[in-house]
PDB file of C-alpha atoms and ligand atoms in Angstrom:
ATOM      1  CA  MET A  12     -19.666  -6.335   6.126  1.00 50.00           C
ATOM      2  CA  ALA A  13     -19.923  -3.284   3.859  1.00 62.00           C
ATOM      3  CA  GLU A  14     -22.585  -3.659   1.129  1.00 67.00           C
ATOM      4  CA  GLU A  15     -22.066  -3.446  -2.616  1.00 73.00           C
ATOM      5  CA  GLN A  16     -22.578  -0.068  -4.274  1.00 79.00           C
ATOM      6  CA  GLN A  17     -22.598   1.295  -7.806  1.00 91.00           C
ATOM      7  CA  ILE A  18     -19.049   2.413  -8.626  1.00 94.00           C
ATOM      8  CA  ARG A  19     -18.682   5.837 -10.220  1.00 96.00           C
ATOM      9  CA  ASN A  20     -15.380   7.687 -10.593  1.00 98.00           C
ATOM     10  CA  ILE A  21     -12.147   5.787  -9.990  1.00 98.00           C
ATOM     11  CA  TYR A  22      -9.434   8.167  -8.814  1.00 98.00           C
ATOM     12  CA  CYS A  23      -5.895   6.841  -8.463  1.00 98.00           C
ATOM     13  CA  ILE A  24      -2.853   8.381  -6.829  1.00 98.00           C
ATOM     14  CA  GLY A  25       0.552   7.974  -8.475  1.00 96.00           C
ATOM     15  CA  ARG A  26       3.832   8.015  -6.530  1.00 95.00           C
ATOM     16  CA  ASN A  27       2.321   8.186  -3.050  1.00 97.00           C
ATOM     17  CA  TYR A  28       5.059   6.023  -1.495  1.00 96.00           C
ATOM     18  CA  ARG A  29       8.623   7.349  -1.669  1.00 93.00           C
ATOM     19  CA  MET A  30      10.353   3.998  -2.333  1.00 92.00           C
ATOM     20  CA  HIS A  31       8.005   3.201  -5.227  1.00 92.00           C
ATOM     21  CA  ALA A  32       8.608   6.589  -6.867  1.00 89.00           C
ATOM     22  CA  ILE A  33      12.351   5.956  -6.567  1.00 91.00           C
ATOM     23  CA  GLU A  34      12.225   2.379  -7.922  1.00 91.00           C
ATOM     24  CA  LEU A  35      10.700   3.692 -11.175  1.00 91.00           C
ATOM     25  CA  GLY A  36      13.138   6.613 -11.368  1.00 91.00           C
ATOM     26  CA  ASN A  37      10.409   9.204 -10.784  1.00 90.00           C
ATOM     27  CA  GLU A  38      10.574  12.461  -8.809  1.00 90.00           C
ATOM     28  CA  ILE A  39       8.878  12.696  -5.424  1.00 91.00           C
ATOM     29  CA  PRO A  40       5.711  14.738  -6.113  1.00 93.00           C
ATOM     30  CA  LYS A  41       5.021  18.007  -4.261  1.00 94.00           C
ATOM     31  CA  SER A  42       1.249  17.583  -4.497  1.00 95.00           C
ATOM     32  CA  PRO A  43      -0.883  14.464  -5.103  1.00 97.00           C
ATOM     33  CA  LEU A  44      -0.571  13.077  -8.642  1.00 96.00           C
ATOM     34  CA  VAL A  45      -4.108  12.057  -9.619  1.00 97.00           C
ATOM     35  CA  PHE A  46      -5.295  10.040 -12.620  1.00 97.00           C
ATOM     36  CA  THR A  47      -8.508   8.128 -13.312  1.00 98.00           C
ATOM     37  CA  LYS A  48      -9.636   4.792 -14.697  1.00 98.00           C
ATOM     38  CA  PRO A  49     -12.962   4.088 -16.469  1.00 98.00           C
ATOM     39  CA  SER A  50     -15.506   2.264 -14.278  1.00 96.00           C
ATOM     40  CA  HIS A  51     -15.277  -0.566 -16.841  1.00 96.00           C
ATOM     41  CA  ALA A  52     -11.785  -1.263 -15.493  1.00 98.00           C
ATOM     42  CA  VAL A  53     -13.284  -2.843 -12.368  1.00 97.00           C
ATOM     43  CA  ALA A  54     -12.897  -6.604 -11.926  1.00 98.00           C
ATOM     44  CA  ALA A  55     -13.329  -8.898  -8.941  1.00 98.00           C
ATOM     45  CA  MET A  56     -10.502 -10.484  -6.970  1.00 98.00           C
ATOM     46  CA  ASP A  57     -12.754 -13.469  -6.478  1.00 97.00           C
ATOM     47  CA  GLY A  58     -10.306 -16.343  -6.773  1.00 97.00           C
ATOM     48  CA  GLU A  59     -11.073 -16.795 -10.470  1.00 98.00           C
ATOM     49  CA  LEU A  60      -9.016 -16.316 -13.644  1.00 98.00           C
ATOM     50  CA  LEU A  61      -8.254 -12.682 -14.460  1.00 98.00           C
ATOM     51  CA  PRO A  62      -7.747 -12.113 -18.213  1.00 98.00           C
ATOM     52  CA  ILE A  63      -5.320  -9.239 -18.930  1.00 97.00           C
ATOM     53  CA  PRO A  64      -3.559  -8.076 -22.127  1.00 97.00           C
ATOM     54  CA  GLY A  65      -0.694 -10.348 -23.180  1.00 97.00           C
ATOM     55  CA  ASP A  66       0.213  -8.519 -26.396  1.00 97.00           C
ATOM     56  CA  ARG A  67       1.081  -4.964 -25.283  1.00 97.00           C
ATOM     57  CA  GLY A  68       4.273  -5.401 -23.271  1.00 98.00           C
ATOM     58  CA  ALA A  69       4.714  -5.846 -19.517  1.00 98.00           C
ATOM     59  CA  VAL A  70       1.713  -5.647 -17.183  1.00 98.00           C
ATOM     60  CA  HIS A  71       2.840  -4.642 -13.690  1.00 98.00           C
ATOM     61  CA  PHE A  72       0.935  -5.299 -10.476  1.00 98.00           C
ATOM     62  CA  GLU A  73       0.527  -2.468  -7.941  1.00 98.00           C
ATOM     63  CA  LEU A  74      -1.311  -3.417  -4.750  1.00 98.00           C
ATOM     64  CA  GLU A  75      -3.040  -0.469  -3.086  1.00 98.00           C
ATOM     65  CA  ILE A  76      -5.463   0.436  -0.329  1.00 98.00           C
ATOM     66  CA  VAL A  77      -8.748   1.418  -2.009  1.00 98.00           C
ATOM     67  CA  LEU A  78     -11.258   3.696  -0.273  1.00 98.00           C
ATOM     68  CA  ARG A  79     -14.939   3.984  -1.176  1.00 98.00           C
ATOM     69  CA  VAL A  80     -16.769   7.271  -0.771  1.00 98.00           C
ATOM     70  CA  GLY A  81     -20.146   7.037   0.973  1.00 96.00           C
ATOM     71  CA  LYS A  82     -21.031  10.718   1.117  1.00 95.00           C
ATOM     72  CA  PRO A  83     -19.637  14.006  -0.182  1.00 94.00           C
ATOM     73  CA  LEU A  84     -17.349  16.182   1.921  1.00 93.00           C
ATOM     74  CA  SER A  85     -19.156  19.175   3.391  1.00 92.00           C
ATOM     75  CA  PRO A  86     -17.731  22.163   5.282  1.00 90.00           C
ATOM     76  CA  GLY A  87     -16.602  21.278   8.806  1.00 91.00           C
ATOM     77  CA  MET A  88     -16.765  17.535   8.153  1.00 94.00           C
ATOM     78  CA  ASN A  89     -13.835  15.278   9.005  1.00 95.00           C
ATOM     79  CA  ALA A  90     -12.469  13.728   5.792  1.00 94.00           C
ATOM     80  CA  ASP A  91     -12.768  10.260   7.377  1.00 95.00           C
ATOM     81  CA  GLU A  92     -16.579  10.614   7.466  1.00 97.00           C
ATOM     82  CA  CYS A  93     -16.674  10.534   3.644  1.00 96.00           C
ATOM     83  CA  ILE A  94     -15.375   6.981   3.490  1.00 98.00           C
ATOM     84  CA  ASP A  95     -17.805   4.105   4.036  1.00 95.00           C
ATOM     85  CA  ALA A  96     -15.648   1.073   3.142  1.00 97.00           C
ATOM     86  CA  MET A  97     -12.150  -0.008   2.210  1.00 98.00           C
ATOM     87  CA  THR A  98     -10.482  -2.883   0.433  1.00 98.00           C
ATOM     88  CA  LEU A  99      -7.280  -3.734  -1.403  1.00 98.00           C
ATOM     89  CA  GLY A 100      -7.109  -3.447  -5.157  1.00 98.00           C
ATOM     90  CA  LEU A 101      -4.637  -3.836  -7.999  1.00 98.00           C
ATOM     91  CA  ASP A 102      -3.764  -0.850 -10.155  1.00 98.00           C
ATOM     92  CA  LEU A 103      -2.657  -2.964 -13.128  1.00 98.00           C
ATOM     93  CA  THR A 104      -0.387  -1.036 -15.462  1.00 98.00           C
ATOM     94  CA  LEU A 105       0.881  -1.640 -18.996  1.00 98.00           C
ATOM     95  CA  ARG A 106       4.357  -0.411 -18.033  1.00 97.00           C
ATOM     96  CA  ASP A 107       5.969  -0.383 -21.497  1.00 97.00           C
ATOM     97  CA  VAL A 108       2.969   1.497 -22.878  1.00 97.00           C
ATOM     98  CA  GLN A 109       3.147   3.935 -19.953  1.00 97.00           C
ATOM     99  CA  SER A 110       6.871   4.585 -20.558  1.00 96.00           C
ATOM    100  CA  ARG A 111       6.109   5.366 -24.209  1.00 97.00           C
ATOM    101  CA  LEU A 112       3.245   7.700 -23.253  1.00 97.00           C
ATOM    102  CA  LYS A 113       5.413   9.482 -20.659  1.00 95.00           C
ATOM    103  CA  GLU A 114       8.134  10.059 -23.263  1.00 96.00           C
ATOM    104  CA  LYS A 115       5.606  11.654 -25.602  1.00 97.00           C
ATOM    105  CA  GLY A 116       3.918  13.626 -22.813  1.00 97.00           C
ATOM    106  CA  GLN A 117       0.612  11.865 -23.504  1.00 96.00           C
ATOM    107  CA  PRO A 118      -2.130  10.865 -21.006  1.00 95.00           C
ATOM    108  CA  TRP A 119      -1.824   7.521 -19.193  1.00 95.00           C
ATOM    109  CA  LEU A 120      -5.272   6.128 -20.039  1.00 97.00           C
ATOM    110  CA  GLU A 121      -4.069   3.473 -22.483  1.00 97.00           C
ATOM    111  CA  ALA A 122      -1.600   2.169 -19.867  1.00 98.00           C
ATOM    112  CA  LYS A 123      -3.825   2.427 -16.797  1.00 98.00           C
ATOM    113  CA  GLY A 124      -7.430   2.190 -17.999  1.00 98.00           C
ATOM    114  CA  PHE A 125      -7.692  -1.072 -19.925  1.00 98.00           C
ATOM    115  CA  LYS A 126     -10.502  -3.527 -19.142  1.00 97.00           C
ATOM    116  CA  ALA A 127      -9.929  -5.402 -15.847  1.00 97.00           C
ATOM    117  CA  SER A 128      -7.108  -3.013 -14.874  1.00 98.00           C
ATOM    118  CA  ALA A 129      -8.781  -2.368 -11.506  1.00 98.00           C
ATOM    119  CA  PRO A 130      -9.402  -5.676  -9.673  1.00 98.00           C
ATOM    120  CA  LEU A 131     -10.932  -5.181  -6.218  1.00 98.00           C
ATOM    121  CA  GLY A 132     -11.036  -7.378  -3.137  1.00 98.00           C
ATOM    122  CA  ARG A 133     -14.093  -7.652  -0.890  1.00 97.00           C
ATOM    123  CA  TRP A 134     -15.238  -4.579   0.986  1.00 97.00           C
ATOM    124  CA  LEU A 135     -14.270  -4.201   4.629  1.00 98.00           C
ATOM    125  CA  PRO A 136     -15.306  -1.648   7.267  1.00 97.00           C
ATOM    126  CA  TYR A 137     -13.149   1.496   7.151  1.00 98.00           C
ATOM    127  CA  PRO A 138     -11.222   1.990  10.421  1.00 98.00           C
ATOM    128  CA  GLY A 139     -10.372   5.671   9.803  1.00 97.00           C
ATOM    129  CA  GLU A 140      -7.095   7.269   8.759  1.00 97.00           C
ATOM    130  CA  GLU A 141      -5.388   6.445  12.070  1.00 97.00           C
ATOM    131  CA  GLY A 142      -6.869   2.943  12.384  1.00 97.00           C
ATOM    132  CA  LEU A 143      -5.680   2.172   8.862  1.00 97.00           C
ATOM    133  CA  LYS A 144      -2.065   2.381  10.076  1.00 98.00           C
ATOM    134  CA  ASP A 145      -2.598  -0.505  12.534  1.00 98.00           C
ATOM    135  CA  LEU A 146      -2.416  -3.104   9.765  1.00 98.00           C
ATOM    136  CA  SER A 147      -0.062  -3.573   6.834  1.00 98.00           C
ATOM    137  CA  PHE A 148      -1.031  -4.963   3.451  1.00 98.00           C
ATOM    138  CA  THR A 149       0.778  -7.630   1.501  1.00 98.00           C
ATOM    139  CA  LEU A 150       0.756  -8.969  -2.029  1.00 98.00           C
ATOM    140  CA  ILE A 151       1.753 -12.611  -2.253  1.00 98.00           C
ATOM    141  CA  ARG A 152       2.694 -13.851  -5.717  1.00 98.00           C
ATOM    142  CA  ASN A 153       2.970 -17.619  -6.195  1.00 98.00           C
ATOM    143  CA  GLY A 154       3.444 -18.051  -2.460  1.00 98.00           C
ATOM    144  CA  GLU A 155       6.159 -15.377  -2.085  1.00 98.00           C
ATOM    145  CA  GLN A 156       5.850 -11.847  -0.730  1.00 98.00           C
ATOM    146  CA  ALA A 157       6.069  -9.304  -3.556  1.00 98.00           C
ATOM    147  CA  GLN A 158       4.859  -6.118  -1.844  1.00 98.00           C
ATOM    148  CA  LEU A 159       4.430  -4.956   1.740  1.00 98.00           C
ATOM    149  CA  GLY A 160       2.893  -1.576   2.548  1.00 98.00           C
ATOM    150  CA  ASN A 161       1.530   0.503   5.384  1.00 98.00           C
ATOM    151  CA  SER A 162      -0.480   3.708   5.017  1.00 98.00           C
ATOM    152  CA  SER A 163       1.813   5.439   7.513  1.00 97.00           C
ATOM    153  CA  ASP A 164       4.349   5.601   4.639  1.00 97.00           C
ATOM    154  CA  MET A 165       2.024   7.547   2.315  1.00 97.00           C
ATOM    155  CA  LEU A 166       3.542  10.856   1.156  1.00 97.00           C
ATOM    156  CA  PHE A 167       0.025  12.363   1.158  1.00 97.00           C
ATOM    157  CA  PRO A 168      -2.216  10.936   3.872  1.00 97.00           C
ATOM    158  CA  VAL A 169      -5.839   9.945   3.320  1.00 97.00           C
ATOM    159  CA  SER A 170      -7.304  13.240   4.628  1.00 97.00           C
ATOM    160  CA  LYS A 171      -5.060  15.228   2.276  1.00 97.00           C
ATOM    161  CA  LEU A 172      -6.045  13.035  -0.706  1.00 98.00           C
ATOM    162  CA  ILE A 173      -9.747  13.461   0.035  1.00 97.00           C
ATOM    163  CA  GLU A 174      -9.509  17.236   0.386  1.00 96.00           C
ATOM    164  CA  HIS A 175      -7.375  17.546  -2.748  1.00 97.00           C
ATOM    165  CA  ILE A 176      -9.612  15.390  -4.965  1.00 98.00           C
ATOM    166  CA  ASP A 177     -12.800  16.998  -3.636  1.00 97.00           C
ATOM    167  CA  ARG A 178     -11.486  20.515  -4.245  1.00 96.00           C
ATOM    168  CA  LEU A 179     -10.224  19.897  -7.793  1.00 98.00           C
ATOM    169  CA  TYR A 180     -12.504  17.215  -9.225  1.00 98.00           C
ATOM    170  CA  GLY A 181     -15.381  16.528  -6.804  1.00 97.00           C
ATOM    171  CA  LEU A 182     -16.117  13.465  -4.679  1.00 97.00           C
ATOM    172  CA  GLY A 183     -19.451  11.713  -4.311  1.00 96.00           C
ATOM    173  CA  GLN A 184     -21.080   8.474  -3.273  1.00 96.00           C
ATOM    174  CA  GLY A 185     -19.676   5.473  -5.135  1.00 96.00           C
ATOM    175  CA  ASP A 186     -16.353   7.093  -6.042  1.00 98.00           C
ATOM    176  CA  LEU A 187     -13.204   5.066  -5.341  1.00 98.00           C
ATOM    177  CA  ILE A 188      -9.715   6.237  -4.440  1.00 98.00           C
ATOM    178  CA  TYR A 189      -6.716   4.003  -5.179  1.00 98.00           C
ATOM    179  CA  THR A 190      -4.223   5.472  -2.725  1.00 98.00           C
ATOM    180  CA  GLY A 191      -0.912   4.470  -4.338  1.00 98.00           C
ATOM    181  CA  THR A 192       1.435   1.498  -4.190  1.00 97.00           C
ATOM    182  CA  PRO A 193       4.544   0.690  -2.143  1.00 97.00           C
ATOM    183  CA  GLU A 194       7.731  -0.627  -3.763  1.00 96.00           C
ATOM    184  CA  GLY A 195       8.073  -4.094  -5.274  1.00 96.00           C
ATOM    185  CA  VAL A 196       6.063  -3.707  -8.494  1.00 96.00           C
ATOM    186  CA  ALA A 197       6.977  -6.157 -11.259  1.00 97.00           C
ATOM    187  CA  ALA A 198       5.693  -7.757 -14.450  1.00 98.00           C
ATOM    188  CA  LEU A 199       3.026 -10.472 -14.303  1.00 98.00           C
ATOM    189  CA  ASN A 200       3.399 -13.852 -15.968  1.00 98.00           C
ATOM    190  CA  ASP A 201       0.715 -16.146 -17.311  1.00 98.00           C
ATOM    191  CA  GLY A 202      -0.567 -18.386 -14.510  1.00 98.00           C
ATOM    192  CA  ASP A 203       0.656 -16.173 -11.638  1.00 98.00           C
ATOM    193  CA  VAL A 204      -1.469 -16.522  -8.515  1.00 98.00           C
ATOM    194  CA  LEU A 205      -1.946 -13.241  -6.644  1.00 98.00           C
ATOM    195  CA  GLU A 206      -3.240 -13.010  -3.084  1.00 98.00           C
ATOM    196  CA  ALA A 207      -3.932  -9.722  -1.299  1.00 98.00           C
ATOM    197  CA  PHE A 208      -3.795  -9.670   2.502  1.00 98.00           C
ATOM    198  CA  TRP A 209      -4.991  -6.969   4.886  1.00 98.00           C
ATOM    199  CA  GLY A 210      -3.061  -7.920   8.006  1.00 98.00           C
ATOM    200  CA  LYS A 211      -3.549 -11.694   8.098  1.00 98.00           C
ATOM    201  CA  GLN A 212      -6.902 -11.536   6.318  1.00 98.00           C
ATOM    202  CA  LEU A 213      -7.144 -12.633   2.675  1.00 98.00           C
ATOM    203  CA  VAL A 214      -9.348 -10.051   0.920  1.00 98.00           C
ATOM    204  CA  GLY A 215      -8.913 -11.129  -2.691  1.00 98.00           C
ATOM    205  CA  SER A 216      -7.078 -13.390  -5.096  1.00 98.00           C
ATOM    206  CA  ASN A 217      -6.824 -14.143  -8.815  1.00 98.00           C
ATOM    207  CA  ARG A 218      -4.951 -16.329 -11.242  1.00 98.00           C
ATOM    208  CA  ILE A 219      -3.546 -14.297 -14.141  1.00 98.00           C
ATOM    209  CA  LYS A 220      -4.441 -15.251 -17.684  1.00 98.00           C
ATOM    210  CA  LEU A 221      -2.541 -13.355 -20.381  1.00 97.00           C
ATOM    211  CA  VAL A 222      -4.776 -13.073 -23.464  1.00 96.00           C
TER     212      VAL A 222
HETATM  213 ZN1   ZN B 319      -0.863   2.805  -8.659  1.00 55.01          ZN
END
């Protein structure tokens, strides 16, 4: 199993699955849409209660493949060699806040960067960009399937994301990349039980506590 590492930058990709962009009424991007979360946003999908804001409008779940960078990209290197582990994570989003920010043309931090907005499952070995397509990922909410995704549906594949982020912002050991969510996002309710599956393997779970 992949070991724990200090987490540094948390890059996230918006609208990387066509059907999710459409469900929120957004345009299909022509290049990767990148935003970040503070490292303090990290929380564990460890089966325990996950306290999230209950007083700022809807909090949506977005289940995503998360990649961890083990070493920087250097000339001639295959983008896959940068990644040393993968897991599934939730890009939790204060959707009403985000809609307000979008209207005003303001940054998304308040909607995307709150404490515990980046729960992560346990780290798994990274099978490479091609190997990643062999398994689908699923979010089960209260026993029912809420989201189903496969990396083969990404608008910008992993290698493209790595090259893009490295070129514009830099990538180094301990950085994470949330690679975008498939369709099915919805608002969380107090007491919801979330389970994230990679293939048939449970990689993380939480019970939601609105506070
Ligand atoms: Zn997302």
